[in-house]
mmCIF file of C-alpha atoms in Angstrom:
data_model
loop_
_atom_site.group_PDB
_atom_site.id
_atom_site.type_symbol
_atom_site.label_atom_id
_atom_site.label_comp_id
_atom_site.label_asym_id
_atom_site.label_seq_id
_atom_site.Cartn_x
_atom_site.Cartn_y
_atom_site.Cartn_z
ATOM 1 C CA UNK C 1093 -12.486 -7.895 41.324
ATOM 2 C CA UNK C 1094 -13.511 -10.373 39.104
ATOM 3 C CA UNK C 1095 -14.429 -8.292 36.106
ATOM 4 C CA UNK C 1096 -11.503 -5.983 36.518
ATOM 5 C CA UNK C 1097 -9.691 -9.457 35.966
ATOM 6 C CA UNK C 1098 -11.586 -10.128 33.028
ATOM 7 C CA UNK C 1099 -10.602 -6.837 31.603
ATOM 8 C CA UNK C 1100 -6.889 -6.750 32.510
ATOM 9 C CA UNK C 1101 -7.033 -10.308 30.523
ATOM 10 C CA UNK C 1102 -8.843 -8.696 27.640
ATOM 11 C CA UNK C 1103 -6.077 -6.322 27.287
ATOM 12 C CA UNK C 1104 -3.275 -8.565 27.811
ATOM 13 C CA UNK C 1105 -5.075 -10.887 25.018
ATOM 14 C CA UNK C 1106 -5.124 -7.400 22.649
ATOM 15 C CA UNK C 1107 -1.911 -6.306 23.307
ATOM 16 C CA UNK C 1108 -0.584 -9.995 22.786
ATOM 17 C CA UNK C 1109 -2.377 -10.404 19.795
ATOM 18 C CA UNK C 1110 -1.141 -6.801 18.541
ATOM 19 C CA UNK C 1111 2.396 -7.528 19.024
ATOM 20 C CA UNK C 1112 2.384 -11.198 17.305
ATOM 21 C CA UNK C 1113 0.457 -9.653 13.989
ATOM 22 C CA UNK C 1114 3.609 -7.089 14.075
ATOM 23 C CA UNK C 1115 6.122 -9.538 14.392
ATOM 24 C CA UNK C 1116 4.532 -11.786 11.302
ATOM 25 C CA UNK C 1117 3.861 -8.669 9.551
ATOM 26 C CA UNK C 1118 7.928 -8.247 9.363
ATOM 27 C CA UNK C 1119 8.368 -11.506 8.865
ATOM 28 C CA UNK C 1120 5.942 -10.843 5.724
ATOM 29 C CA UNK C 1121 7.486 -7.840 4.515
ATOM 30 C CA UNK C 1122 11.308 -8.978 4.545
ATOM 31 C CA UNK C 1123 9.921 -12.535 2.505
ATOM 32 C CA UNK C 1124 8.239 -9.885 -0.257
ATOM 33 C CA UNK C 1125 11.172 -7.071 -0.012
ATOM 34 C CA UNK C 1126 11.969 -3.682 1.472
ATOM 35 C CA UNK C 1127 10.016 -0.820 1.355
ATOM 36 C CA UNK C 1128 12.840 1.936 0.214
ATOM 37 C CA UNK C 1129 12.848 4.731 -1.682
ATOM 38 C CA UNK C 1130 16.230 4.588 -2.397
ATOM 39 C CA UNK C 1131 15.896 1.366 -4.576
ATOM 40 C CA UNK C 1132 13.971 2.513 -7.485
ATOM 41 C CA UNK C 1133 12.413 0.015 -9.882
ATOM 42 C CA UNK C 1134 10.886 2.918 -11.979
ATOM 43 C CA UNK C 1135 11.724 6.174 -13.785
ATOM 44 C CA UNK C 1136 9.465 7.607 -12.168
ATOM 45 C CA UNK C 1137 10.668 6.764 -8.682
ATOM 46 C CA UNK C 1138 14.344 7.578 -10.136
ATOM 47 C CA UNK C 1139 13.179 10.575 -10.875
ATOM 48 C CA UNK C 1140 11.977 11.724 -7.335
ATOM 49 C CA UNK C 1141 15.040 9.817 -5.801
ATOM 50 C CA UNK C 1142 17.251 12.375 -8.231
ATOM 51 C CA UNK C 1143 14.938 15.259 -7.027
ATOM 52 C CA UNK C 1144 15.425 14.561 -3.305
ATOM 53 C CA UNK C 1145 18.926 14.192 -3.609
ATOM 54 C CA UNK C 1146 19.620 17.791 -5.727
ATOM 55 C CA UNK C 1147 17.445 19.171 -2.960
ATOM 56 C CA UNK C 1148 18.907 17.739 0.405
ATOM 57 C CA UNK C 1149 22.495 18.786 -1.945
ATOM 58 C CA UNK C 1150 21.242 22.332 -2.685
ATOM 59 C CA UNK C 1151 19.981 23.109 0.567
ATOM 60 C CA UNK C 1152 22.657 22.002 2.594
ATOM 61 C CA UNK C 1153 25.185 23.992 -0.054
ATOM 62 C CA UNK C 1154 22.703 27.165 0.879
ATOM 63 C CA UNK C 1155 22.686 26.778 4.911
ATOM 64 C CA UNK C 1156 26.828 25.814 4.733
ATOM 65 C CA UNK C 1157 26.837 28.898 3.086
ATOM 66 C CA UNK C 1158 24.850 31.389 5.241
ATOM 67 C CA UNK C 1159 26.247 29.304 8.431
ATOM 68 C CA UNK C 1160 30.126 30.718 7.605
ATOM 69 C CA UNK C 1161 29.215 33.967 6.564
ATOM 70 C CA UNK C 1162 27.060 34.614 9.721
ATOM 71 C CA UNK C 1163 30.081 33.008 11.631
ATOM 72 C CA UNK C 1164 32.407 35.575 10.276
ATOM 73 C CA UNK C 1165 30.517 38.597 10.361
ATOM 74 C CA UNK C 1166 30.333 37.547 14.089
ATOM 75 C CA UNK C 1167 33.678 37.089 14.705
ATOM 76 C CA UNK C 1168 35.486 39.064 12.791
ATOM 77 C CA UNK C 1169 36.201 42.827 13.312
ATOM 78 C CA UNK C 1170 34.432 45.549 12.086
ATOM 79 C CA UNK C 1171 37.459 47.253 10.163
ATOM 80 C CA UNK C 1172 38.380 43.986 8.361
ATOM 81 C CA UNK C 1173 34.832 43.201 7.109
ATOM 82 C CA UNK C 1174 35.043 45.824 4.535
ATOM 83 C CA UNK C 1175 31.459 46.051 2.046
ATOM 84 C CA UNK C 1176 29.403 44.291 5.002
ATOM 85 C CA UNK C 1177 26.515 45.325 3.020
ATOM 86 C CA UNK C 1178 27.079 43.865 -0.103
ATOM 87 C CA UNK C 1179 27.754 40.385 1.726
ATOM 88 C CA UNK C 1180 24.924 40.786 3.936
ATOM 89 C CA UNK C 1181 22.684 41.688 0.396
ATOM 90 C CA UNK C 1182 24.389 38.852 -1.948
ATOM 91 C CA UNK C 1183 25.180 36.066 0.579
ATOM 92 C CA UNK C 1184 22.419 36.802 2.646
ATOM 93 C CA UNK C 1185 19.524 37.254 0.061
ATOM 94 C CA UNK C 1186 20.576 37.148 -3.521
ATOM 95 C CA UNK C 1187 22.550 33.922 -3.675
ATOM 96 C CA UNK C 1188 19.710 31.779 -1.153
ATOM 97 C CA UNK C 1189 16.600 33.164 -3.041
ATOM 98 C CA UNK C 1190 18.457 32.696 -6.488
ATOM 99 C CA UNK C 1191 19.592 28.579 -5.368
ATOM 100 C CA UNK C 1192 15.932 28.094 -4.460
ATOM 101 C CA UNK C 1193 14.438 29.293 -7.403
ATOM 102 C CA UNK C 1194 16.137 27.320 -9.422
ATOM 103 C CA UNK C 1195 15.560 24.615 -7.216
ATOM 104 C CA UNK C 1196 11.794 25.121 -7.345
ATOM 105 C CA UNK C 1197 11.930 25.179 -11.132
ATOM 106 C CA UNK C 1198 13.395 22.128 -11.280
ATOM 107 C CA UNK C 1199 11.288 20.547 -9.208
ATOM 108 C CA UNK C 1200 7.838 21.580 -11.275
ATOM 109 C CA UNK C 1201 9.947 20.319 -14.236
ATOM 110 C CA UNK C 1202 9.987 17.065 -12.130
ATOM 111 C CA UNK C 1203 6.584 16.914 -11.087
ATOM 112 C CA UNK C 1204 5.549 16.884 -14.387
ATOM 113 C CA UNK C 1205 7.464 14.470 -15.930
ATOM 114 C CA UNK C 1206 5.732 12.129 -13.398
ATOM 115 C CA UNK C 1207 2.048 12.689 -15.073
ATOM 116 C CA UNK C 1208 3.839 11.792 -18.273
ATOM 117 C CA UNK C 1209 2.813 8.651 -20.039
ATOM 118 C CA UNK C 1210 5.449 8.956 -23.162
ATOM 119 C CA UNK C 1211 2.133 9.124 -25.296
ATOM 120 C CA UNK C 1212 1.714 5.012 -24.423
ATOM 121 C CA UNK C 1213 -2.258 4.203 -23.318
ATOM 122 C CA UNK C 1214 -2.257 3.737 -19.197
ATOM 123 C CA UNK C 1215 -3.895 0.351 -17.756
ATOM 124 C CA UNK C 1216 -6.135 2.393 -15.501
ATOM 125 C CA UNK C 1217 -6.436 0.338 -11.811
ATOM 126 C CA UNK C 1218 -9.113 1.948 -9.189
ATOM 127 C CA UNK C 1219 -7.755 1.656 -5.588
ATOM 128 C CA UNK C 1220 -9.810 1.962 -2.351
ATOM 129 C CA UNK C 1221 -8.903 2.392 0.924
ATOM 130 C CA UNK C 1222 -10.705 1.204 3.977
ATOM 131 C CA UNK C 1223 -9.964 1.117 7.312
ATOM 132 C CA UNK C 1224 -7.348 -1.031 7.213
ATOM 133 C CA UNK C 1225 -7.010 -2.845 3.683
ATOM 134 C CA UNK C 1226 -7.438 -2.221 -0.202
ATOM 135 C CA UNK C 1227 -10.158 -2.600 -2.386
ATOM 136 C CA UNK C 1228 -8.359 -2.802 -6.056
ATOM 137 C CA UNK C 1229 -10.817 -2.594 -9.269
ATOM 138 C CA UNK C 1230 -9.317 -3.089 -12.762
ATOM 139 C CA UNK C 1231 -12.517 -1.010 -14.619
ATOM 140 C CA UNK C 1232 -11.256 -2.337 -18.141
ATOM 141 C CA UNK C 1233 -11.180 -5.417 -17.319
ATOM 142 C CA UNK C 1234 -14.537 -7.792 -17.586
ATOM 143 C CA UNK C 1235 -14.992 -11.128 -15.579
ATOM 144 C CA UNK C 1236 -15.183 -14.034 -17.342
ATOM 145 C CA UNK C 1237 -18.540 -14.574 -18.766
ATOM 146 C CA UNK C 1238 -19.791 -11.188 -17.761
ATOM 147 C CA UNK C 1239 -19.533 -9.470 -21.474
ATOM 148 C CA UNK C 1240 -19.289 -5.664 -22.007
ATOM 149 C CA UNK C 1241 -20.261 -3.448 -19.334
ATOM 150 C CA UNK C 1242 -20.421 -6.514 -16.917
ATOM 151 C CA UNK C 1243 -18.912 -7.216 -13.092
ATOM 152 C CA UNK C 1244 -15.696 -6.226 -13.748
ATOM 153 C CA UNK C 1245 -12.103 -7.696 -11.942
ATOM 154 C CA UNK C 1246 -12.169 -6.666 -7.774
ATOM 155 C CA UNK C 1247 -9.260 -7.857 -5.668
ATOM 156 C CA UNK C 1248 -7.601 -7.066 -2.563
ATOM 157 C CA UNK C 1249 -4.638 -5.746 -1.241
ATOM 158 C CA UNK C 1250 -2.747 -6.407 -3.938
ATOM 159 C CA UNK C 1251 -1.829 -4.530 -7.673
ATOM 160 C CA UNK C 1252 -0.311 -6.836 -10.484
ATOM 161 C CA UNK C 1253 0.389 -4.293 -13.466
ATOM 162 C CA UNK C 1254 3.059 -4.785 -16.455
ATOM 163 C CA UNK C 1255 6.610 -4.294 -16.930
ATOM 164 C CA UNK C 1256 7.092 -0.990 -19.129
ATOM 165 C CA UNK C 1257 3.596 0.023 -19.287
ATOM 166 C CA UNK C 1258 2.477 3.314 -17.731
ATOM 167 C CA UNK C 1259 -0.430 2.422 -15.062
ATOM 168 C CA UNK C 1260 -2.959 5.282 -13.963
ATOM 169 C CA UNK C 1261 -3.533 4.730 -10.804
ATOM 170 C CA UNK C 1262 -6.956 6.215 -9.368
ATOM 171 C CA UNK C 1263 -7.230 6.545 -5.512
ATOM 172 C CA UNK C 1264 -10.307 7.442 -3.287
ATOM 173 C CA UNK C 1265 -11.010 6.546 0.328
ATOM 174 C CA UNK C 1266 -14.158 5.070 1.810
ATOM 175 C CA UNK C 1267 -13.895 6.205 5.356
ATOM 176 C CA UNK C 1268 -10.893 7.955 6.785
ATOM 177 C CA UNK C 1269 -8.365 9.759 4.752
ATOM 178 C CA UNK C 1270 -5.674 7.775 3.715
ATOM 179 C CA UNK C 1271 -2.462 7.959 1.566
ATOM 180 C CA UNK C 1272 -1.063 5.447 -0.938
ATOM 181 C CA UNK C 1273 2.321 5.209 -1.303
ATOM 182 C CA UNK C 1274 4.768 2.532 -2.969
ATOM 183 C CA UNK C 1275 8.496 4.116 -2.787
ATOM 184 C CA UNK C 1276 9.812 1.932 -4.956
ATOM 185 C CA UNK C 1277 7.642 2.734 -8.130
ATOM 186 C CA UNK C 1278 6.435 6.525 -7.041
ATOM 187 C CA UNK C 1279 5.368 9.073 -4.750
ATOM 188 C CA UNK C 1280 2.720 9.717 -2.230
ATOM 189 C CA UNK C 1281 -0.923 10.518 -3.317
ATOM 190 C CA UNK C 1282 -3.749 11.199 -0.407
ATOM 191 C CA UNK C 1283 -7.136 9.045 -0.840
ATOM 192 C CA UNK C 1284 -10.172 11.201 0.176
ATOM 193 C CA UNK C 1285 -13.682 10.485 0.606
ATOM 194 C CA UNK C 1286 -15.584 11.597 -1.450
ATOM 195 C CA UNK C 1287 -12.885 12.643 -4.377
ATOM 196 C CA UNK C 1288 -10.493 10.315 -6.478
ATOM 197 C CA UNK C 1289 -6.949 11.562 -6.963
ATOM 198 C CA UNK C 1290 -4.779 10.324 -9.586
ATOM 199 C CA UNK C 1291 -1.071 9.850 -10.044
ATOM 200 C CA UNK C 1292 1.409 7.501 -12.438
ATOM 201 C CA UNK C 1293 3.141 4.422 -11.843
ATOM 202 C CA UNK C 1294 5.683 2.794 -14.194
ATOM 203 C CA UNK C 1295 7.638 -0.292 -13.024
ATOM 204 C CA UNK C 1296 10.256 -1.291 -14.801
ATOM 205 C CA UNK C 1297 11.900 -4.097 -13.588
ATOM 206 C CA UNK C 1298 10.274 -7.266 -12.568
ATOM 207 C CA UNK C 1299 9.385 -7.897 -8.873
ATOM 208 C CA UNK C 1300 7.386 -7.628 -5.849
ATOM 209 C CA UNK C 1301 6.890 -4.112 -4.156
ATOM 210 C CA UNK C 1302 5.393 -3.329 -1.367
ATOM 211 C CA UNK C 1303 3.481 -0.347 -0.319
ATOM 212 C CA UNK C 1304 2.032 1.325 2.798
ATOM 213 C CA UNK C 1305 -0.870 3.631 3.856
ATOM 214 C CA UNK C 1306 1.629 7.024 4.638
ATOM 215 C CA UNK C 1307 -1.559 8.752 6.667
ATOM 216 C CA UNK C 1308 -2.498 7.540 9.627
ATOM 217 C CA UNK C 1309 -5.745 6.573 9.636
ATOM 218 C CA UNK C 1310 -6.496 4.792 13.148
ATOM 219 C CA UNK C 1311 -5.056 1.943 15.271
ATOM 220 C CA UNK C 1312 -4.555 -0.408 12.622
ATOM 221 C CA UNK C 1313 -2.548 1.904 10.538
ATOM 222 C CA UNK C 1314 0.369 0.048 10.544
ATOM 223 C CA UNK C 1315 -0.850 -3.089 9.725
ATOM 224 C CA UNK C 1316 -1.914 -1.092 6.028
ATOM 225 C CA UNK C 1317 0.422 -2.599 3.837
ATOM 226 C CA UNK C 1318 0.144 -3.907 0.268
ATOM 227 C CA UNK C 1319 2.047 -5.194 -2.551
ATOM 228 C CA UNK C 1320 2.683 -3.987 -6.264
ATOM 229 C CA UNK C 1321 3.653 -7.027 -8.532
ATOM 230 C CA UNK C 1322 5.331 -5.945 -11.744
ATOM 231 C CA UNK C 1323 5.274 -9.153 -13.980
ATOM 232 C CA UNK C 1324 6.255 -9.136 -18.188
ATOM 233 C CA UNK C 1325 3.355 -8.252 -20.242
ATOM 234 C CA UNK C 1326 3.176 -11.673 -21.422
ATOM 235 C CA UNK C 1327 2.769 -13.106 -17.953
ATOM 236 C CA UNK C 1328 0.364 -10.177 -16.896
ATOM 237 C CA UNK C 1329 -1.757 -11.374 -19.211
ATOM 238 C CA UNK C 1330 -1.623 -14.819 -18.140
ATOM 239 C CA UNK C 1331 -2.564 -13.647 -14.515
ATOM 240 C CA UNK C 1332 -5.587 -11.070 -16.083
ATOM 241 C CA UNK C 1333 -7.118 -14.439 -17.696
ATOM 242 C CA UNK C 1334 -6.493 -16.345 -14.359
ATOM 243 C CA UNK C 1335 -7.913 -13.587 -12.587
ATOM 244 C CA UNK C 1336 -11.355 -13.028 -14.486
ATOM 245 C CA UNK C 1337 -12.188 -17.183 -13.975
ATOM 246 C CA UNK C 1338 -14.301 -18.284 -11.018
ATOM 247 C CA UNK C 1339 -13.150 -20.137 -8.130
ATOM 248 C CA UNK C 1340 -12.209 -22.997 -8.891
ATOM 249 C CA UNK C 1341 -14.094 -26.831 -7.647
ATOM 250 C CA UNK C 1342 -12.791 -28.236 -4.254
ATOM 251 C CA UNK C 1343 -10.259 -30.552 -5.335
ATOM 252 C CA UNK C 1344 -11.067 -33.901 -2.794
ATOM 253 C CA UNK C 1345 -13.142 -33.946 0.340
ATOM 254 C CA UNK C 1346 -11.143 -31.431 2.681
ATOM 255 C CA UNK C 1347 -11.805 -28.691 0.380
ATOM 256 C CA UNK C 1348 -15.039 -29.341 -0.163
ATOM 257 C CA UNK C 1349 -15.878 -29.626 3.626
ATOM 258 C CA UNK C 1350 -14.185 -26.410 3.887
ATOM 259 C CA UNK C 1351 -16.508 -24.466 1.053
ATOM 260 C CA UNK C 1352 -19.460 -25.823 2.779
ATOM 261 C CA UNK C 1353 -18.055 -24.638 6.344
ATOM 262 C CA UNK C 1354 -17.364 -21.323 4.842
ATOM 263 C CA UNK C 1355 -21.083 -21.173 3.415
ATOM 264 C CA UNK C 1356 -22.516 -22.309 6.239
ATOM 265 C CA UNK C 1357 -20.571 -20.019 8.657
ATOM 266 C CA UNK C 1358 -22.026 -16.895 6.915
ATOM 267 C CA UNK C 1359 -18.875 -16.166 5.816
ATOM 268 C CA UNK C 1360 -20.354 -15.018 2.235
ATOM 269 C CA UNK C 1361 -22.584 -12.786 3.682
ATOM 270 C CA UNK C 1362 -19.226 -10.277 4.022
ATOM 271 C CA UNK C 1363 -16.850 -12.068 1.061
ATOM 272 C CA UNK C 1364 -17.378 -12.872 -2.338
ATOM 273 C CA UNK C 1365 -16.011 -16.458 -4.085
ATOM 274 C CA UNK C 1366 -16.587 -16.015 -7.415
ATOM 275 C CA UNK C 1367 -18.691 -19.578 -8.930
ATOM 276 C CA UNK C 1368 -20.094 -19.787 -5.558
ATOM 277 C CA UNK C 1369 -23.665 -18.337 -3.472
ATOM 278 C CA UNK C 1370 -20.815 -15.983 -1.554
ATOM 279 C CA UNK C 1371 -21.251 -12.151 -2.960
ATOM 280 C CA UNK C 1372 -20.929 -10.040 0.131
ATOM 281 C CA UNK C 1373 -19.219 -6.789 -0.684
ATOM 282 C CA UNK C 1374 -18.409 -5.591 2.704
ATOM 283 C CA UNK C 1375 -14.958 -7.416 2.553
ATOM 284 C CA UNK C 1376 -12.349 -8.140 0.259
ATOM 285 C CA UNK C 1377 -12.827 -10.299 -2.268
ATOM 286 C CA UNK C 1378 -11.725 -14.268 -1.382
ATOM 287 C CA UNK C 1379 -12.007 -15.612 -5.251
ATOM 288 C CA UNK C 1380 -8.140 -15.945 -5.789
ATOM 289 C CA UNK C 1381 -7.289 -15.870 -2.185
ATOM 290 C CA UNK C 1382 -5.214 -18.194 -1.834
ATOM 291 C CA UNK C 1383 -2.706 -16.593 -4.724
ATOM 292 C CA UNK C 1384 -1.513 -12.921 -2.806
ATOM 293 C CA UNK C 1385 1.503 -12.635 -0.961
ATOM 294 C CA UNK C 1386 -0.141 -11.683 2.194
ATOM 295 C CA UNK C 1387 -3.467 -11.779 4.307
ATOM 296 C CA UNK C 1388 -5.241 -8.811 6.391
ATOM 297 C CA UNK C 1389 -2.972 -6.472 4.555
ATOM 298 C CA UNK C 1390 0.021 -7.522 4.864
ATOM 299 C CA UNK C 1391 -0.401 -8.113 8.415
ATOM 300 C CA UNK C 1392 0.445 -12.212 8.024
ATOM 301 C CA UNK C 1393 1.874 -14.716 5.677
ATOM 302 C CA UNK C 1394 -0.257 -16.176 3.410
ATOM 303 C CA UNK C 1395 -0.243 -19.888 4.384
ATOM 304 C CA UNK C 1396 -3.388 -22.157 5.891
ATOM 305 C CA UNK C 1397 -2.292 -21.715 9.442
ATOM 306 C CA UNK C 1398 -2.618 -18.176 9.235
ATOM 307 C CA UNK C 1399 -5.462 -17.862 7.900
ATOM 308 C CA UNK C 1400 -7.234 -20.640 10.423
ATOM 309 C CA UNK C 1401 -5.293 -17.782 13.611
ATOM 310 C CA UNK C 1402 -6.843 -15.179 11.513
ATOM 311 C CA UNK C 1403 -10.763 -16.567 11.285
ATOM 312 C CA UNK C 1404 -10.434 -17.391 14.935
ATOM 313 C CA UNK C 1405 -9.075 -14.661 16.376
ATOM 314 C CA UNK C 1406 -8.897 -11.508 13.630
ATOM 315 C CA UNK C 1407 -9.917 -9.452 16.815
ATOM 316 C CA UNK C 1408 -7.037 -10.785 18.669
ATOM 317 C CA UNK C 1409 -4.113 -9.934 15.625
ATOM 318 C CA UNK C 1410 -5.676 -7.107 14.409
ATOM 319 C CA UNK C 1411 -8.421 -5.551 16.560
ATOM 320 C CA UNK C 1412 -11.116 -2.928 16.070
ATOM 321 C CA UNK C 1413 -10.823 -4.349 12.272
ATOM 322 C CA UNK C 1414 -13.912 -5.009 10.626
ATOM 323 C CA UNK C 1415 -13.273 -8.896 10.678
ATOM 324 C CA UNK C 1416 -15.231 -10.217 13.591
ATOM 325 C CA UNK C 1417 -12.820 -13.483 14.918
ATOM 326 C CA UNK C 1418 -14.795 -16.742 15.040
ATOM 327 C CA UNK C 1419 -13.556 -19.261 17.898
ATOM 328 C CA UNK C 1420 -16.929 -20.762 17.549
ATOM 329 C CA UNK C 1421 -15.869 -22.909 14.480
ATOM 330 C CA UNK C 1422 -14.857 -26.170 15.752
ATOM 331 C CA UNK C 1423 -11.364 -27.363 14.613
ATOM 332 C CA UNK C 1424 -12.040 -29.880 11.956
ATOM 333 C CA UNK C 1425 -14.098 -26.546 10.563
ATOM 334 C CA UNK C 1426 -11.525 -23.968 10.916
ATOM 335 C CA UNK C 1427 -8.720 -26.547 8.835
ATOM 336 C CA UNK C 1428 -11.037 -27.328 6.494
ATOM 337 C CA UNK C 1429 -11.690 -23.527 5.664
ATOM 338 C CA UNK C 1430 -8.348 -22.534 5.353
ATOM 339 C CA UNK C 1431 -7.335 -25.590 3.067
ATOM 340 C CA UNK C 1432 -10.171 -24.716 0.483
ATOM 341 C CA UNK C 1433 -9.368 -20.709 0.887
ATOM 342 C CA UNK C 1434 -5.647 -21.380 0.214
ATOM 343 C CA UNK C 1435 -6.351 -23.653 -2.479
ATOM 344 C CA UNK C 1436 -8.360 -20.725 -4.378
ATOM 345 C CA UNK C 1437 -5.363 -19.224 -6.474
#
């Protein structure tokens, strides 16, 4: 009796914890924007917004079409349905396989305009997907003190690329397959293990955009999100230099207290803070934490008491992630932790 108790809690707890990291997750998503294909903030998203339109257009024109003839030839009598052949050949089969040829030719016209780069240079971004966040690599791009051919830029669950500039985008998956998908700046493209798919984003106008894993890929898949932050190339650059620095020191006591809680915790063993002994690679990486939009994917708001509910209960908001939670850590730890972690931008 007892243990069935137990249990029964154990799923209330999950379920609980489940519906709270969906109800913050909204909350996170309407503070960053919608998620809409029918706001594009590309030309390349215009482009498949245009294409989906013709299409839903033509084939409704084609089935409106058909629909009425087949309604007369029903209804109507035999004598005055002079020729039924002819309609039956040209409305029935000409005029449909015609519309959707031309159709289809559009469309490859379409499809590869979106490969096109307008003979600009791509920044080339590497995006992984786990099961359930984003490993982002910028290959190009060297950390700070590293030199050629060094460690090169790793964050998480979030892409910052510039305004105007054509960004290759290549996509693999780790475990599961996923698909990455911002509707705002471009279509769908499935991450597989074991092979990296490619596909073109250009965003165009200034903002935040988020994204979402459009194959599901397990419990969690939901709770998948990400953002794509479109900034001026002047202030891209700005970030890029940010970016490539190490954490920076604990600014007072607090954040101090909060490094050394992380260290001690073991924390580092699955995260890596740049300029400190934390280089685990089994998680994302914490060094600018404290600077994206969002935590665990998008699941919460990025702001210290979410990330102290997170550390303690991760199991609890997001379960069978890879994020064990830790109620061990006393309170005075747990603060201290997410004061330093937020103060990493």
């Amino acid at each position: 009796m007892d243990r069935r108790s137990g249990r029964s809690e154990g799923h209330r707890r999950k379920w609980q914890g489940a519906a709270l990291a969906g109800g913050m997750g909204l909350l996170a998503a309407c503070e960053r924007g919608p998620q809409s294909a029918l706001h594009p903030a590309g030309r390349n998203a215009e482009a498949i917004l245009d294409l989906t339109l013709i299409l839903v257009a033509g084939g409704g024109v084609i089935f409106l079409f058909v629909m009425a003839l087949a309604g007369y030839a029903v209804i109507a009598r035999p004598e005055r349905f002079p020729g039924s052949r002819a309609w039956i050949i040209g409305g029935g089969l000409v005029f449909p396989i015609v519309t959707l040829t031309a159709l289809q030719v559009y469309e490859f016209a379409v499809a590869r305009q979106l490969s096109d780069t307008g003979g600009l240079e791509p920044l080339r971004i590497e995006v992984t997907g786990y099961m359930w966040w984003w490993e982002v690599r910028y290959p190009d791009v060297s950390l700070e003190g590293a030199g050629e051919g060094g460690e090169v830029l790793r964050t998480a669950n979030r892409l910052v690329i510039p305004a105007g500039r054509p960004v290759e985008v290549v996509v693999t998956a780790a475990d599961v397959i996923h698909s990455f998908w911002v509707p705002s700046l471009g279509g769908k493209m499935d991450m597989i293990p074991g092979h990296e798919n490619r596909l073109i984003l250009v965003g165009e106008r200034p903002g935040t955009y988020r994204g979402q894993c459009a194959e599901y890929c397990g419990a969690q898949h939901a709770l998948m999100a990400f953002d794509v932050v479109v900034e001026p190339p002047d202030r891209f650059e700005e970030w890029l230099a940010a970016e490539r620095r190490p954490a920076a020191e604990p600014d007072g006591p607090q954040q101090a207290a909060g490094r050394d809680a992380f260290l001690r915790a073991g924390c580092g063993s699955c995260h890596t803070v740049r300029g400190t002994p934390a280089n685990g690679a089994a998680g994302p990486d914490l060094t600018h934490v404290g600077g994206r939009g969002a935590l665990a994917a998008g699941t919460l708001p990025n702001t210290p008491e979410a990330l102290a509910g997170w550390i303690a209960g991760a199991q609890h908001i997001k379960p069978e992630n890879r994020m064990p939670s830790f109620p061990i850590l006393g309170g005075d730890d747990l603060h201290a932790i997410a004061v330093w972690l937020e103060s990493l931008k």
